[in-house]
Amino acid sequence: ERHEHVHNVMVIRGSGRCIIGDEVHALAVNDLVRVPPMTWHQFVAAADTPLGFLCMVNAARDRPQLPTSDDLARLRADPAIAAFVRT
């Protein structure tokens, strides 16, 4: 998904990975991730542990936008992203 607003995500439990734009990042407890406006992002827990995080945004914010078929095709053009994206 993506949004018009900026938000920050603080990992408070577990581990996993995330996509921010066209990059995949490892996640661990106490990591802080900044998601710029209109940037595709997704968070996924590691197979062996739940992933808990706080998503910090303004109280007044826009609704999430889901990717279209064309957006997914562009994202999946990158093999690292293609292996990660869940729909």
Tab-separated table of N, CA and C in Angstrom:
chain	number	residue	atom	x	y	z
A	1	GLU	N	0.836	-1.175	0.000
A	1	GLU	CA	0.000	0.000	0.000
A	1	GLU	C	0.878	1.234	0.000
A	2	ARG	N	0.262	2.367	-0.193
A	2	ARG	CA	0.947	3.652	-0.091
A	2	ARG	C	-0.070	4.682	0.386
A	3	HIS	N	0.442	5.842	0.832
A	3	HIS	CA	-0.394	6.905	1.381
A	3	HIS	C	0.158	8.249	0.939
A	4	GLU	N	-0.653	9.272	1.068
A	4	GLU	CA	-0.180	10.628	0.803
A	4	GLU	C	0.624	11.176	1.985
A	5	HIS	N	0.473	10.591	3.161
A	5	HIS	CA	1.157	11.093	4.351
A	5	HIS	C	2.466	10.335	4.606
A	6	VAL	N	3.355	10.995	5.332
A	6	VAL	CA	4.577	10.363	5.829
A	6	VAL	C	4.202	9.585	7.077
A	7	HIS	N	4.819	8.452	7.291
A	7	HIS	CA	4.690	7.829	8.589
A	7	HIS	C	5.961	7.101	8.968
A	8	ASN	N	6.087	6.868	10.259
A	8	ASN	CA	7.247	6.185	10.814
A	8	ASN	C	6.765	4.935	11.522
A	9	VAL	N	7.540	3.877	11.383
A	9	VAL	CA	7.178	2.594	11.963
A	9	VAL	C	8.301	2.170	12.903
A	10	MET	N	7.960	1.904	14.168
A	10	MET	CA	8.926	1.457	15.171
A	10	MET	C	8.654	-0.007	15.486
A	11	VAL	N	9.661	-0.849	15.282
A	11	VAL	CA	9.529	-2.279	15.574
A	11	VAL	C	9.698	-2.478	17.073
A	12	ILE	N	8.690	-3.096	17.704
A	12	ILE	CA	8.734	-3.307	19.154
A	12	ILE	C	8.762	-4.791	19.535
A	13	ARG	N	8.622	-5.676	18.532
A	13	ARG	CA	8.628	-7.110	18.825
A	13	ARG	C	8.987	-7.890	17.571
A	14	GLY	N	9.801	-8.913	17.731
A	14	GLY	CA	10.080	-9.828	16.635
A	14	GLY	C	11.044	-9.279	15.605
A	15	SER	N	10.983	-9.886	14.440
A	15	SER	CA	11.844	-9.497	13.332
A	15	SER	C	11.123	-9.805	12.025
A	16	GLY	N	11.677	-9.319	10.942
A	16	GLY	CA	11.079	-9.548	9.634
A	16	GLY	C	11.786	-8.742	8.587
A	17	ARG	N	11.039	-8.389	7.555
A	17	ARG	CA	11.569	-7.587	6.462
A	17	ARG	C	10.492	-6.603	6.018
A	18	CYS	N	10.935	-5.571	5.312
A	18	CYS	CA	9.970	-4.625	4.750
A	18	CYS	C	10.447	-4.164	3.387
A	19	ILE	N	9.463	-3.777	2.575
A	19	ILE	CA	9.742	-3.098	1.318
A	19	ILE	C	9.424	-1.628	1.551
A	20	ILE	N	10.337	-0.770	1.180
A	20	ILE	CA	10.110	0.673	1.160
A	20	ILE	C	10.540	1.124	-0.229
A	21	GLY	N	9.564	1.474	-1.051
A	21	GLY	CA	9.885	1.828	-2.441
A	21	GLY	C	10.395	0.610	-3.186
A	22	ASP	N	11.637	0.672	-3.657
A	22	ASP	CA	12.206	-0.446	-4.401
A	22	ASP	C	13.334	-1.133	-3.638
A	23	GLU	N	13.310	-0.998	-2.300
A	23	GLU	CA	14.342	-1.622	-1.471
A	23	GLU	C	13.725	-2.544	-0.438
A	24	VAL	N	14.402	-3.667	-0.169
A	24	VAL	CA	13.999	-4.598	0.881
A	24	VAL	C	14.970	-4.420	2.041
A	25	HIS	N	14.433	-4.294	3.264
A	25	HIS	CA	15.245	-4.081	4.459
A	25	HIS	C	14.910	-5.117	5.522
A	26	ALA	N	15.914	-5.555	6.258
A	26	ALA	CA	15.696	-6.420	7.421
A	26	ALA	C	15.152	-5.562	8.556
A	27	LEU	N	14.326	-6.181	9.412
A	27	LEU	CA	13.745	-5.487	10.564
A	27	LEU	C	14.084	-6.225	11.846
A	28	ALA	N	14.365	-5.469	12.896
A	28	ALA	CA	14.618	-6.019	14.226
A	28	ALA	C	14.053	-5.057	15.265
A	29	VAL	N	13.956	-5.532	16.487
A	29	VAL	CA	13.435	-4.718	17.576
A	29	VAL	C	14.214	-3.406	17.670
A	30	ASN	N	13.492	-2.324	17.866
A	30	ASN	CA	13.996	-0.955	18.002
A	30	ASN	C	14.359	-0.290	16.683
A	31	ASP	N	14.156	-0.952	15.556
A	31	ASP	CA	14.359	-0.286	14.272
A	31	ASP	C	13.256	0.747	14.070
A	32	LEU	N	13.624	1.863	13.467
A	32	LEU	CA	12.670	2.908	13.109
A	32	LEU	C	12.733	3.085	11.601
A	33	VAL	N	11.605	2.915	10.945
A	33	VAL	CA	11.530	2.979	9.483
A	33	VAL	C	10.699	4.197	9.093
A	34	ARG	N	11.245	5.031	8.219
A	34	ARG	CA	10.506	6.186	7.699
A	34	ARG	C	9.955	5.806	6.330
A	35	VAL	N	8.665	6.009	6.152
A	35	VAL	CA	8.012	5.740	4.872
A	35	VAL	C	7.602	7.087	4.273
A	36	PRO	N	8.266	7.505	3.189
A	36	PRO	CA	7.911	8.782	2.557
A	36	PRO	C	6.509	8.739	1.939
A	37	PRO	N	5.949	9.895	1.641
A	37	PRO	CA	4.634	9.933	1.001
A	37	PRO	C	4.643	9.190	-0.343
A	38	MET	N	3.525	8.556	-0.652
A	38	MET	CA	3.288	7.885	-1.939
A	38	MET	C	4.360	6.856	-2.292
A	39	THR	N	4.885	6.188	-1.262
A	39	THR	CA	5.903	5.156	-1.445
A	39	THR	C	5.289	3.801	-1.114
A	40	TRP	N	5.399	2.853	-2.031
A	40	TRP	CA	4.877	1.515	-1.763
A	40	TRP	C	5.644	0.904	-0.605
A	41	HIS	N	4.930	0.245	0.290
A	41	HIS	CA	5.576	-0.378	1.442
A	41	HIS	C	4.778	-1.591	1.910
A	42	GLN	N	5.505	-2.519	2.524
A	42	GLN	CA	4.884	-3.721	3.081
A	42	GLN	C	5.815	-4.263	4.155
A	43	PHE	N	5.229	-4.746	5.255
A	43	PHE	CA	5.975	-5.313	6.371
A	43	PHE	C	5.565	-6.766	6.527
A	44	VAL	N	6.552	-7.656	6.681
A	44	VAL	CA	6.283	-9.088	6.801
A	44	VAL	C	7.128	-9.654	7.935
A	45	ALA	N	6.482	-10.423	8.800
A	45	ALA	CA	7.176	-11.059	9.925
A	45	ALA	C	8.056	-12.204	9.447
A	46	ALA	N	9.117	-12.470	10.193
A	46	ALA	CA	9.924	-13.665	9.958
A	46	ALA	C	9.052	-14.889	10.250
A	47	ALA	N	9.385	-16.003	9.669
A	47	ALA	CA	8.567	-17.212	9.792
A	47	ALA	C	8.466	-17.720	11.227
A	48	ASP	N	9.456	-17.427	12.055
A	48	ASP	CA	9.508	-18.026	13.395
A	48	ASP	C	9.039	-17.119	14.531
A	49	THR	N	8.569	-15.907	14.218
A	49	THR	CA	8.184	-14.991	15.297
A	49	THR	C	7.186	-13.944	14.807
A	50	PRO	N	6.258	-13.526	15.656
A	50	PRO	CA	5.362	-12.432	15.266
A	50	PRO	C	6.142	-11.120	15.149
A	51	LEU	N	5.633	-10.216	14.353
A	51	LEU	CA	6.227	-8.896	14.187
A	51	LEU	C	5.269	-7.875	14.778
A	52	GLY	N	5.737	-7.135	15.770
A	52	GLY	CA	4.917	-6.089	16.364
A	52	GLY	C	5.552	-4.740	16.098
A	53	PHE	N	4.718	-3.773	15.712
A	53	PHE	CA	5.268	-2.446	15.446
A	53	PHE	C	4.213	-1.384	15.719
A	54	LEU	N	4.693	-0.181	15.953
A	54	LEU	CA	3.844	0.996	16.115
A	54	LEU	C	3.985	1.825	14.851
A	55	CYS	N	2.870	2.231	14.300
A	55	CYS	CA	2.867	3.075	13.104
A	55	CYS	C	2.445	4.470	13.538
A	56	MET	N	3.363	5.424	13.432
A	56	MET	CA	3.122	6.773	13.908
A	56	MET	C	2.761	7.688	12.743
A	57	VAL	N	1.513	8.188	12.787
A	57	VAL	CA	1.000	9.080	11.746
A	57	VAL	C	0.154	10.154	12.402
A	58	ASN	N	-0.174	11.192	11.650
A	58	ASN	CA	-1.108	12.199	12.136
A	58	ASN	C	-2.493	11.581	12.288
A	59	ALA	N	-3.260	12.085	13.230
A	59	ALA	CA	-4.620	11.572	13.428
A	59	ALA	C	-5.477	11.781	12.184
A	60	ALA	N	-5.299	12.891	11.511
A	60	ALA	CA	-6.031	13.159	10.263
A	60	ALA	C	-5.133	12.722	9.105
A	61	ARG	N	-5.523	11.654	8.440
A	61	ARG	CA	-4.688	11.127	7.364
A	61	ARG	C	-5.560	10.514	6.276
A	62	ASP	N	-4.953	10.261	5.138
A	62	ASP	CA	-5.667	9.674	4.010
A	62	ASP	C	-5.767	8.158	4.162
A	63	ARG	N	-6.624	7.555	3.373
A	63	ARG	CA	-6.811	6.103	3.370
A	63	ARG	C	-5.702	5.442	2.557
A	64	PRO	N	-5.358	4.198	2.869
A	64	PRO	CA	-4.342	3.489	2.081
A	64	PRO	C	-4.788	3.303	0.637
A	65	GLN	N	-3.828	3.360	-0.256
A	65	GLN	CA	-4.059	3.054	-1.669
A	65	GLN	C	-3.415	1.709	-1.956
A	66	LEU	N	-4.164	0.800	-2.555
A	66	LEU	CA	-3.629	-0.498	-2.925
A	66	LEU	C	-3.091	-0.447	-4.345
A	67	PRO	N	-2.084	-1.270	-4.648
A	67	PRO	CA	-1.513	-1.232	-5.994
A	67	PRO	C	-2.464	-1.799	-7.043
A	68	THR	N	-2.420	-1.202	-8.219
A	68	THR	CA	-3.170	-1.724	-9.358
A	68	THR	C	-2.373	-2.889	-9.955
A	69	SER	N	-2.942	-3.558	-10.925
A	69	SER	CA	-2.222	-4.633	-11.627
A	69	SER	C	-0.947	-4.101	-12.275
A	70	ASP	N	-1.019	-2.900	-12.846
A	70	ASP	CA	0.167	-2.293	-13.461
A	70	ASP	C	1.233	-1.963	-12.416
A	71	ASP	N	0.796	-1.444	-11.264
A	71	ASP	CA	1.745	-1.149	-10.181
A	71	ASP	C	2.442	-2.428	-9.730
A	72	LEU	N	1.680	-3.503	-9.539
A	72	LEU	CA	2.267	-4.781	-9.120
A	72	LEU	C	3.246	-5.307	-10.160
A	73	ALA	N	2.922	-5.168	-11.430
A	73	ALA	CA	3.828	-5.623	-12.488
A	73	ALA	C	5.146	-4.856	-12.429
A	74	ARG	N	5.081	-3.529	-12.202
A	74	ARG	CA	6.307	-2.727	-12.089
A	74	ARG	C	7.114	-3.150	-10.865
A	75	LEU	N	6.445	-3.349	-9.728
A	75	LEU	CA	7.145	-3.772	-8.515
A	75	LEU	C	7.803	-5.137	-8.713
A	76	ARG	N	7.098	-6.050	-9.347
A	76	ARG	CA	7.598	-7.418	-9.531
A	76	ARG	C	8.665	-7.522	-10.624
A	77	ALA	N	8.935	-6.442	-11.335
A	77	ALA	CA	10.013	-6.450	-12.317
A	77	ALA	C	11.370	-6.616	-11.639
A	78	ASP	N	11.453	-6.236	-10.376
A	78	ASP	CA	12.671	-6.413	-9.575
A	78	ASP	C	12.562	-7.766	-8.873
A	79	PRO	N	13.478	-8.708	-9.130
A	79	PRO	CA	13.375	-10.046	-8.537
A	79	PRO	C	13.330	-10.044	-7.007
A	80	ALA	N	14.062	-9.147	-6.362
A	80	ALA	CA	14.048	-9.088	-4.894
A	80	ALA	C	12.676	-8.685	-4.386
A	81	ILE	N	12.038	-7.754	-5.067
A	81	ILE	CA	10.700	-7.314	-4.693
A	81	ILE	C	9.677	-8.392	-5.035
A	82	ALA	N	9.810	-9.007	-6.200
A	82	ALA	CA	8.891	-10.043	-6.641
A	82	ALA	C	8.834	-11.197	-5.654
A	83	ALA	N	9.967	-11.560	-5.073
A	83	ALA	CA	10.012	-12.663	-4.110
A	83	ALA	C	9.349	-12.294	-2.792
A	84	PHE	N	9.150	-11.024	-2.570
A	84	PHE	CA	8.674	-10.530	-1.284
A	84	PHE	C	7.204	-10.134	-1.283
A	85	VAL	N	6.735	-9.519	-2.359
A	85	VAL	CA	5.396	-8.910	-2.397
A	85	VAL	C	4.315	-9.937	-2.174
A	86	ARG	N	3.409	-9.624	-1.250
A	86	ARG	CA	2.227	-10.449	-0.981
A	86	ARG	C	1.001	-9.616	-1.334
A	87	THR	N	0.022	-10.217	-1.978
A	87	THR	CA	-1.199	-9.482	-2.305
A	87	THR	C	-2.400	-10.191	-1.743
